C-alpha positions as a printed NumPy array, in Angstrom:
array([[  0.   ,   0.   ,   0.   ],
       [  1.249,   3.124,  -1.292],
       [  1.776,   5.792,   1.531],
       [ -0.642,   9.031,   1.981],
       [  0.348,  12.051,   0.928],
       [ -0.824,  15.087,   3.136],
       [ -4.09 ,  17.025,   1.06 ],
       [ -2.739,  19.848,  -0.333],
       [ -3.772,  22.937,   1.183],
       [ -6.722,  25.072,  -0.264],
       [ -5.343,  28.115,  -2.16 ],
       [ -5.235,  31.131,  -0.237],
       [ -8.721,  33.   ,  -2.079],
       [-10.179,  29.58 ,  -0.748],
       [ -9.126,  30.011,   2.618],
       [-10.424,  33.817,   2.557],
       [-13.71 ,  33.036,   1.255],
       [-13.979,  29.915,   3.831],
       [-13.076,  32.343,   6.577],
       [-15.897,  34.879,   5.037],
       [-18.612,  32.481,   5.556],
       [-17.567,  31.736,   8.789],
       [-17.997,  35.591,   9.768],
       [-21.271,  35.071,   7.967],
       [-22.198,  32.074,   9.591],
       [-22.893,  33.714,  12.873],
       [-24.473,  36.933,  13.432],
       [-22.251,  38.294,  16.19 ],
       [-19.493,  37.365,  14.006],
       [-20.45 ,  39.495,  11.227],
       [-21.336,  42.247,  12.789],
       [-18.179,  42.596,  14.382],
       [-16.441,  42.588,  11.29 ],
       [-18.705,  44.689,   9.634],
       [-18.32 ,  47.2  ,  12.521],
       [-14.751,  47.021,  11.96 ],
       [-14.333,  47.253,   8.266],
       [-17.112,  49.893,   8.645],
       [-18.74 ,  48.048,   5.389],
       [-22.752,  47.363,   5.935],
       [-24.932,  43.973,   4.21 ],
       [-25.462,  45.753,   1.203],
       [-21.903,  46.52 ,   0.633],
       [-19.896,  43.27 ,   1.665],
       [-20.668,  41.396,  -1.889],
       [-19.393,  44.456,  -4.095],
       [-16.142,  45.068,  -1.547],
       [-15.533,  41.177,  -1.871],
       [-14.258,  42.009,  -5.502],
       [-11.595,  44.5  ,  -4.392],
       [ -8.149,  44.131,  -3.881],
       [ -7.264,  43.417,  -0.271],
       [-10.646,  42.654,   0.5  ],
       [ -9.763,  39.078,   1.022],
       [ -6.521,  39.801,   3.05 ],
       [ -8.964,  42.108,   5.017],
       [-11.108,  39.091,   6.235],
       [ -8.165,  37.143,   7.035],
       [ -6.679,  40.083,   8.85 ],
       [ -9.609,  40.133,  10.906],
       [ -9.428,  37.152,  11.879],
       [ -5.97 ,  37.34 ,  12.928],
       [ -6.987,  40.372,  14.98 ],
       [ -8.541,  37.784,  17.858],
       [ -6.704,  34.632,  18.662],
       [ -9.455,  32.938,  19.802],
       [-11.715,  33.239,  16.507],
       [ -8.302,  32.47 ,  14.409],
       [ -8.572,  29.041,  16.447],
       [-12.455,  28.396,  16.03 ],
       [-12.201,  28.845,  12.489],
       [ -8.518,  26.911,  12.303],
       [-10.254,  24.175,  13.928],
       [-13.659,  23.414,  12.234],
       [-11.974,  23.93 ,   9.036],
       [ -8.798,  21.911,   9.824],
       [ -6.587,  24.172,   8.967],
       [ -2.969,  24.954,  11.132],
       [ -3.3  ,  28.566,  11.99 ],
       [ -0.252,  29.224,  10.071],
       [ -1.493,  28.215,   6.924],
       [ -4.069,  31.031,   7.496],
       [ -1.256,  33.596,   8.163],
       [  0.017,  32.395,   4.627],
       [ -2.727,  33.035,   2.781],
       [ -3.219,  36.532,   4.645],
       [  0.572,  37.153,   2.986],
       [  0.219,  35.748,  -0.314],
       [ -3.57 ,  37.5  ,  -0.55 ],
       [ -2.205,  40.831,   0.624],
       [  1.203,  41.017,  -1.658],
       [  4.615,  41.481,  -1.62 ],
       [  5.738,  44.529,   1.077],
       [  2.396,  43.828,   3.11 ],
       [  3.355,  44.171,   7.054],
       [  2.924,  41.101,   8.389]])
């Protein structure tokens, strides 16, 4: 029997967009990052074709450890992998 390779992780838009509707998922969620992006429900789906947007939801979520770990762990995903995809998302020069 041929040994498992690990799954390849999901590109870093993929993670974003996961991490998205997680915020979404839960009202309390969303509304905090809503209140912090100062976007409102009728704006989120046009800002989510901007640049950065993406690297905005994952900064978010890097903003409170505790949510970066919920979301790490129902979408088994190593919190660093999600720092990865903030970097790659946001660009070359990006603070990190």
């Amino acid at each position: 029997m041929a040994p498992q390779r690990p799954s390849p992780l999901p590109d870093p838009e993929e993670i974003a967009l996961r991490a998205l509707g997680f915020l979404a998922s839960d009202e309390d969620r969303l509304e905090r990052f809503l209140g912090t992006t100062g976007l409102g429900p009728d704006t989120i789906r046009e800002s989510a074709s901007q640049p950065g947007f993406l690297a905005a939801v994952l900064d978010h979520l890097a903003s409170d450890e505790a949510l970066l770990l919920t979301f790490a762990a129902n979408h088994r995903l190593d919190p660093q992998a999600i720092s990865s995809a903030r970097q790659k998302l946001a660009g070359p020069g990006a603070p990190q």
